[in-house]
Amino acid sequence: MEDEMPKTLYVGNLSRDVTEALILQLFSQIGPCKNCKMIMDTAGNDPYCFVEFYEHRHAAAALAAMNGRKIMGKEVKVNWATTPSSQKKDTSNHFHVFVGDLSPEITTEDIKAAFAPFGRISDARVVKDMATGKSKGYGFVSFFNKWDAENAIQQMGGQWLGGRQIRTNWATRKPPAPKSTYETNTKQLSYDEVVTQSSPSNCTVYCGGVTSGLTEQLMRQTFSPFGQIMEIRVFPDKGYSFVRFNSHESAAHAIVSVNGTTIEGHVVKCYWGKETPDMVSPVQQVRQLLQLILNHPVNWLGSGNGREGGMVDGWTEDGWIMNGSWMDEVLLWQGDTRHGQSSPMRRAAPAADN
């Protein structure tokens, strides 16, 4: 069993003046080190390294002693290292559990310790945002045995971990290959192109593909790192939501960062939501209404029970507009549209020529 226990530590947030020799000198005081590998990030980020011990107990002691300590003026981050891909065990046939609603302070070690009583764990990790290094609020635990994974899902769902009740379910993992056209395209997204894809007044992000576990809390947790959120609307039965930020720039950052990532075990799509009537001032609404009437010589009726003809290039859902569908009516809101207290007017079909 000792051979299966981790012996390698990740040491991050290092000063650029730190050397492998210095790291070995410091960590060897806790236990004999096998090697140290320093990684210098060419993108300008802080360097990091991996320290391998001969024994797991020494690695565990070093993790407890060195995490948060200052080395050359910088507080280093120490964690269990993920096994390099060239040596990583194949866990594709293992049984993977999704763990959601994690508190921000919960670490990989925390979820591993919480799920360890249910059986042998082959892998565990808390998913972090690559840009900020902060937890995304969910993680995965992999078991060798299916029964252990099933038991963990049943027993741990709703349990408290770090001040929150966690959610558990079977994880849906993407196949490693071949990569779809969509996945290839998502990697090409850049802030500069996304920010110009919609008008500067549009602050709404569409997020789709979360076919299970979609809640307002989950969306807030996912998108709050990118800016102040003004409003969130979720449609769990359809697997999508809309998130409105206080600025166009925040929304653009959210699209770039979240598109193509995994939420609740599902790969999501993010793009601009169409600007809704409640984003437009009353004066603009009146102007748009007048222009629509002038451009389309049709009869305008008060709200009624019948459905009239006519088509628009979008459809509405509780005041949120999505592109791509043709509907047989258009609703124009007056007043506050957010709470369903508006007075709709319907456009009648043009009268047939005699």
Short mmCIF file of N, CA and C in Angstrom, two decimals, residues 154-251:
data_model
loop_
_atom_site.label_atom_id
_atom_site.label_comp_id
_atom_site.label_asym_id
_atom_site.label_seq_id
_atom_site.Cartn_x
_atom_site.Cartn_y
_atom_site.Cartn_z
N GLN A 154 -24.60 7.84 -2.47
CA GLN A 154 -25.80 7.75 -1.63
C GLN A 154 -25.58 8.35 -0.24
N GLN A 155 -24.41 8.09 0.33
CA GLN A 155 -24.17 8.50 1.71
C GLN A 155 -23.72 9.96 1.84
N MET A 156 -23.01 10.47 0.85
CA MET A 156 -22.42 11.81 0.97
C MET A 156 -23.32 12.92 0.42
N GLY A 157 -24.30 12.59 -0.40
CA GLY A 157 -25.20 13.62 -0.91
C GLY A 157 -25.94 14.31 0.23
N GLY A 158 -25.82 15.63 0.32
CA GLY A 158 -26.49 16.38 1.37
C GLY A 158 -25.70 16.51 2.65
N GLN A 159 -24.52 15.87 2.72
CA GLN A 159 -23.69 15.99 3.92
C GLN A 159 -22.99 17.35 3.93
N TRP A 160 -22.64 17.79 5.13
CA TRP A 160 -21.98 19.08 5.28
C TRP A 160 -20.47 18.91 5.16
N LEU A 161 -19.86 19.78 4.36
CA LEU A 161 -18.41 19.79 4.21
C LEU A 161 -17.96 21.24 4.08
N GLY A 162 -17.28 21.72 5.10
CA GLY A 162 -16.79 23.10 5.07
C GLY A 162 -17.88 24.14 5.07
N GLY A 163 -18.97 23.89 5.77
CA GLY A 163 -20.03 24.88 5.89
C GLY A 163 -21.10 24.83 4.82
N ARG A 164 -21.01 23.88 3.90
CA ARG A 164 -22.03 23.75 2.86
C ARG A 164 -22.45 22.29 2.73
N GLN A 165 -23.71 22.11 2.32
CA GLN A 165 -24.18 20.77 2.00
C GLN A 165 -23.77 20.45 0.57
N ILE A 166 -23.02 19.40 0.42
CA ILE A 166 -22.52 19.06 -0.91
C ILE A 166 -23.52 18.19 -1.67
N ARG A 167 -23.37 18.17 -2.98
CA ARG A 167 -24.19 17.33 -3.84
C ARG A 167 -23.30 16.32 -4.55
N THR A 168 -23.79 15.11 -4.70
CA THR A 168 -23.01 14.06 -5.35
C THR A 168 -23.83 13.41 -6.45
N ASN A 169 -23.11 12.97 -7.47
CA ASN A 169 -23.76 12.28 -8.59
C ASN A 169 -22.69 11.60 -9.42
N TRP A 170 -23.11 10.76 -10.33
CA TRP A 170 -22.15 10.18 -11.25
C TRP A 170 -21.60 11.28 -12.15
N ALA A 171 -20.30 11.27 -12.37
CA ALA A 171 -19.68 12.27 -13.22
C ALA A 171 -19.77 11.84 -14.67
N THR A 172 -19.97 12.82 -15.54
CA THR A 172 -19.97 12.57 -16.98
C THR A 172 -18.68 13.13 -17.53
N ARG A 173 -17.82 12.27 -17.97
CA ARG A 173 -16.52 12.71 -18.47
C ARG A 173 -16.49 12.73 -19.99
N LYS A 174 -15.82 13.72 -20.53
CA LYS A 174 -15.66 13.79 -21.98
C LYS A 174 -14.65 12.75 -22.44
N PRO A 175 -14.90 12.09 -23.56
CA PRO A 175 -13.89 11.18 -24.09
C PRO A 175 -12.66 11.97 -24.51
N PRO A 176 -11.46 11.46 -24.26
CA PRO A 176 -10.26 12.23 -24.54
C PRO A 176 -10.03 12.49 -26.03
N ALA A 177 -10.56 11.61 -26.90
CA ALA A 177 -10.35 11.78 -28.33
C ALA A 177 -11.44 11.00 -29.06
N PRO A 178 -11.79 11.37 -30.28
CA PRO A 178 -11.28 12.55 -30.95
C PRO A 178 -11.96 13.81 -30.47
N LYS A 179 -11.31 14.95 -30.62
CA LYS A 179 -11.90 16.20 -30.18
C LYS A 179 -12.90 16.67 -31.22
N SER A 180 -14.04 17.13 -30.74
CA SER A 180 -15.07 17.59 -31.65
C SER A 180 -14.71 18.95 -32.21
N THR A 181 -15.41 19.33 -33.27
CA THR A 181 -15.18 20.64 -33.85
C THR A 181 -15.48 21.73 -32.85
N TYR A 182 -16.52 21.51 -32.04
CA TYR A 182 -16.89 22.53 -31.05
C TYR A 182 -15.77 22.74 -30.05
N GLU A 183 -15.19 21.62 -29.53
CA GLU A 183 -14.14 21.74 -28.54
C GLU A 183 -12.93 22.45 -29.12
N THR A 184 -12.62 22.16 -30.40
CA THR A 184 -11.49 22.81 -31.03
C THR A 184 -11.72 24.30 -31.15
N ASN A 185 -12.95 24.68 -31.51
CA ASN A 185 -13.26 26.10 -31.69
C ASN A 185 -13.24 26.86 -30.38
N THR A 186 -13.67 26.22 -29.27
CA THR A 186 -13.74 26.95 -28.02
C THR A 186 -12.37 27.40 -27.57
N LYS A 187 -11.33 26.67 -27.91
CA LYS A 187 -9.99 27.05 -27.50
C LYS A 187 -9.50 28.28 -28.25
N GLN A 188 -10.15 28.61 -29.37
CA GLN A 188 -9.72 29.75 -30.16
C GLN A 188 -10.41 31.04 -29.72
N LEU A 189 -11.32 30.96 -28.77
CA LEU A 189 -12.00 32.16 -28.30
C LEU A 189 -11.01 33.10 -27.63
N SER A 190 -11.14 34.36 -27.92
CA SER A 190 -10.32 35.36 -27.25
C SER A 190 -11.20 36.51 -26.80
N TYR A 191 -10.75 37.22 -25.80
CA TYR A 191 -11.54 38.34 -25.28
C TYR A 191 -11.77 39.38 -26.37
N ASP A 192 -10.74 39.67 -27.15
CA ASP A 192 -10.85 40.73 -28.16
C ASP A 192 -11.94 40.44 -29.18
N GLU A 193 -12.10 39.18 -29.57
CA GLU A 193 -13.14 38.88 -30.56
C GLU A 193 -14.52 38.79 -29.91
N VAL A 194 -14.58 38.25 -28.70
CA VAL A 194 -15.87 38.10 -28.04
C VAL A 194 -16.47 39.46 -27.68
N VAL A 195 -15.65 40.36 -27.19
CA VAL A 195 -16.16 41.65 -26.71
C VAL A 195 -16.77 42.47 -27.84
N THR A 196 -16.38 42.19 -29.08
CA THR A 196 -16.91 42.94 -30.22
C THR A 196 -18.05 42.21 -30.94
N GLN A 197 -18.43 41.05 -30.46
CA GLN A 197 -19.49 40.27 -31.11
C GLN A 197 -20.88 40.80 -30.82
N SER A 198 -21.02 41.66 -29.82
CA SER A 198 -22.32 42.22 -29.47
C SER A 198 -22.13 43.68 -29.09
N SER A 199 -23.22 44.41 -29.04
CA SER A 199 -23.14 45.85 -28.77
C SER A 199 -22.66 46.10 -27.35
N PRO A 200 -22.02 47.24 -27.10
CA PRO A 200 -21.50 47.56 -25.77
C PRO A 200 -22.56 47.61 -24.68
N SER A 201 -23.82 47.74 -25.07
CA SER A 201 -24.89 47.79 -24.07
C SER A 201 -25.35 46.40 -23.63
N ASN A 202 -24.93 45.38 -24.36
CA ASN A 202 -25.34 44.01 -24.02
C ASN A 202 -24.46 43.46 -22.90
N CYS A 203 -25.07 43.09 -21.81
CA CYS A 203 -24.34 42.57 -20.65
C CYS A 203 -24.82 41.17 -20.26
N THR A 204 -25.54 40.52 -21.15
CA THR A 204 -26.17 39.24 -20.83
C THR A 204 -25.44 38.06 -21.46
N VAL A 205 -25.20 37.05 -20.65
CA VAL A 205 -24.53 35.83 -21.09
C VAL A 205 -25.52 34.67 -21.10
N TYR A 206 -25.56 33.95 -22.19
CA TYR A 206 -26.33 32.70 -22.26
C TYR A 206 -25.41 31.55 -21.89
N CYS A 207 -25.86 30.68 -21.00
CA CYS A 207 -25.10 29.50 -20.61
C CYS A 207 -26.00 28.27 -20.76
N GLY A 208 -25.65 27.38 -21.67
CA GLY A 208 -26.49 26.22 -21.94
C GLY A 208 -25.74 24.91 -21.84
N GLY A 209 -26.50 23.84 -21.70
CA GLY A 209 -25.91 22.51 -21.65
C GLY A 209 -25.90 21.86 -20.29
N VAL A 210 -26.39 22.58 -19.26
CA VAL A 210 -26.42 22.02 -17.90
C VAL A 210 -27.76 21.30 -17.75
N THR A 211 -27.82 20.07 -18.18
CA THR A 211 -29.08 19.35 -18.24
C THR A 211 -29.52 18.76 -16.91
N SER A 212 -28.68 18.87 -15.89
CA SER A 212 -29.08 18.42 -14.55
C SER A 212 -28.37 19.25 -13.50
N GLY A 213 -29.07 19.50 -12.40
CA GLY A 213 -28.47 20.24 -11.29
C GLY A 213 -28.37 21.73 -11.49
N LEU A 214 -29.08 22.28 -12.46
CA LEU A 214 -29.00 23.72 -12.73
C LEU A 214 -29.79 24.51 -11.70
N THR A 215 -29.11 25.41 -10.98
CA THR A 215 -29.76 26.28 -10.00
C THR A 215 -29.19 27.68 -10.12
N GLU A 216 -29.90 28.64 -9.55
CA GLU A 216 -29.40 30.01 -9.54
C GLU A 216 -28.10 30.10 -8.74
N GLN A 217 -28.05 29.37 -7.62
CA GLN A 217 -26.85 29.38 -6.79
C GLN A 217 -25.64 28.87 -7.57
N LEU A 218 -25.83 27.82 -8.35
CA LEU A 218 -24.74 27.27 -9.14
C LEU A 218 -24.24 28.28 -10.17
N MET A 219 -25.16 28.97 -10.82
CA MET A 219 -24.77 29.97 -11.80
C MET A 219 -24.06 31.16 -11.15
N ARG A 220 -24.55 31.57 -10.00
CA ARG A 220 -23.91 32.69 -9.29
C ARG A 220 -22.50 32.29 -8.87
N GLN A 221 -22.36 31.08 -8.40
CA GLN A 221 -21.07 30.58 -7.97
C GLN A 221 -20.10 30.49 -9.15
N THR A 222 -20.61 30.12 -10.31
CA THR A 222 -19.77 29.98 -11.49
C THR A 222 -19.35 31.32 -12.08
N PHE A 223 -20.27 32.28 -12.12
CA PHE A 223 -20.02 33.52 -12.85
C PHE A 223 -19.60 34.70 -11.98
N SER A 224 -19.78 34.62 -10.67
CA SER A 224 -19.46 35.77 -9.82
C SER A 224 -18.00 36.21 -9.87
N PRO A 225 -17.03 35.31 -10.15
CA PRO A 225 -15.65 35.79 -10.22
C PRO A 225 -15.38 36.80 -11.33
N PHE A 226 -16.30 36.95 -12.28
CA PHE A 226 -16.02 37.78 -13.45
C PHE A 226 -16.60 39.19 -13.35
N GLY A 227 -17.35 39.47 -12.31
CA GLY A 227 -17.89 40.81 -12.15
C GLY A 227 -19.20 40.81 -11.39
N GLN A 228 -19.75 42.00 -11.19
CA GLN A 228 -21.00 42.14 -10.45
C GLN A 228 -22.17 41.62 -11.28
N ILE A 229 -22.93 40.72 -10.70
CA ILE A 229 -24.08 40.13 -11.37
C ILE A 229 -25.34 40.90 -10.99
N MET A 230 -26.09 41.34 -11.99
CA MET A 230 -27.30 42.10 -11.75
C MET A 230 -28.53 41.19 -11.66
N GLU A 231 -28.52 40.12 -12.44
CA GLU A 231 -29.70 39.26 -12.47
C GLU A 231 -29.34 37.91 -13.06
N ILE A 232 -29.98 36.87 -12.55
CA ILE A 232 -29.79 35.51 -13.06
C ILE A 232 -31.16 34.89 -13.27
N ARG A 233 -31.34 34.25 -14.41
CA ARG A 233 -32.57 33.50 -14.64
C ARG A 233 -32.20 32.11 -15.13
N VAL A 234 -32.77 31.11 -14.51
CA VAL A 234 -32.46 29.73 -14.86
C VAL A 234 -33.70 29.01 -15.35
N PHE A 235 -33.51 28.11 -16.29
CA PHE A 235 -34.57 27.27 -16.83
C PHE A 235 -34.10 25.82 -16.75
N PRO A 236 -34.21 25.21 -15.54
CA PRO A 236 -33.63 23.88 -15.31
C PRO A 236 -34.17 22.81 -16.25
N ASP A 237 -35.45 22.91 -16.60
CA ASP A 237 -36.02 21.87 -17.46
C ASP A 237 -35.46 21.91 -18.87
N LYS A 238 -34.87 23.06 -19.25
CA LYS A 238 -34.30 23.19 -20.58
C LYS A 238 -32.78 23.23 -20.55
N GLY A 239 -32.21 23.27 -19.34
CA GLY A 239 -30.77 23.17 -19.22
C GLY A 239 -29.98 24.41 -19.56
N TYR A 240 -30.62 25.59 -19.52
CA TYR A 240 -29.86 26.80 -19.80
C TYR A 240 -30.25 27.92 -18.84
N SER A 241 -29.44 28.96 -18.86
CA SER A 241 -29.69 30.11 -17.98
C SER A 241 -29.16 31.37 -18.65
N PHE A 242 -29.57 32.52 -18.09
CA PHE A 242 -29.07 33.81 -18.52
C PHE A 242 -28.50 34.54 -17.31
N VAL A 243 -27.33 35.11 -17.49
CA VAL A 243 -26.67 35.86 -16.42
C VAL A 243 -26.40 37.26 -16.93
N ARG A 244 -26.94 38.26 -16.24
CA ARG A 244 -26.74 39.65 -16.67
C ARG A 244 -25.77 40.35 -15.73
N PHE A 245 -24.68 40.86 -16.28
CA PHE A 245 -23.66 41.57 -15.52
C PHE A 245 -23.92 43.08 -15.54
N ASN A 246 -23.14 43.79 -14.76
CA ASN A 246 -23.28 45.24 -14.75
C ASN A 246 -22.45 45.91 -15.83
N SER A 247 -21.65 45.12 -16.55
CA SER A 247 -20.85 45.71 -17.63
C SER A 247 -20.67 44.71 -18.76
N HIS A 248 -20.51 45.24 -19.94
CA HIS A 248 -20.28 44.44 -21.15
C HIS A 248 -18.96 43.68 -21.04
N GLU A 249 -17.96 44.33 -20.45
CA GLU A 249 -16.63 43.73 -20.34
C GLU A 249 -16.64 42.51 -19.43
N SER A 250 -17.37 42.61 -18.31
CA SER A 250 -17.47 41.47 -17.40
C SER A 250 -18.13 40.28 -18.09
N ALA A 251 -19.17 40.56 -18.85
CA ALA A 251 -19.86 39.49 -19.57
C ALA A 251 -18.94 38.83 -20.59
#
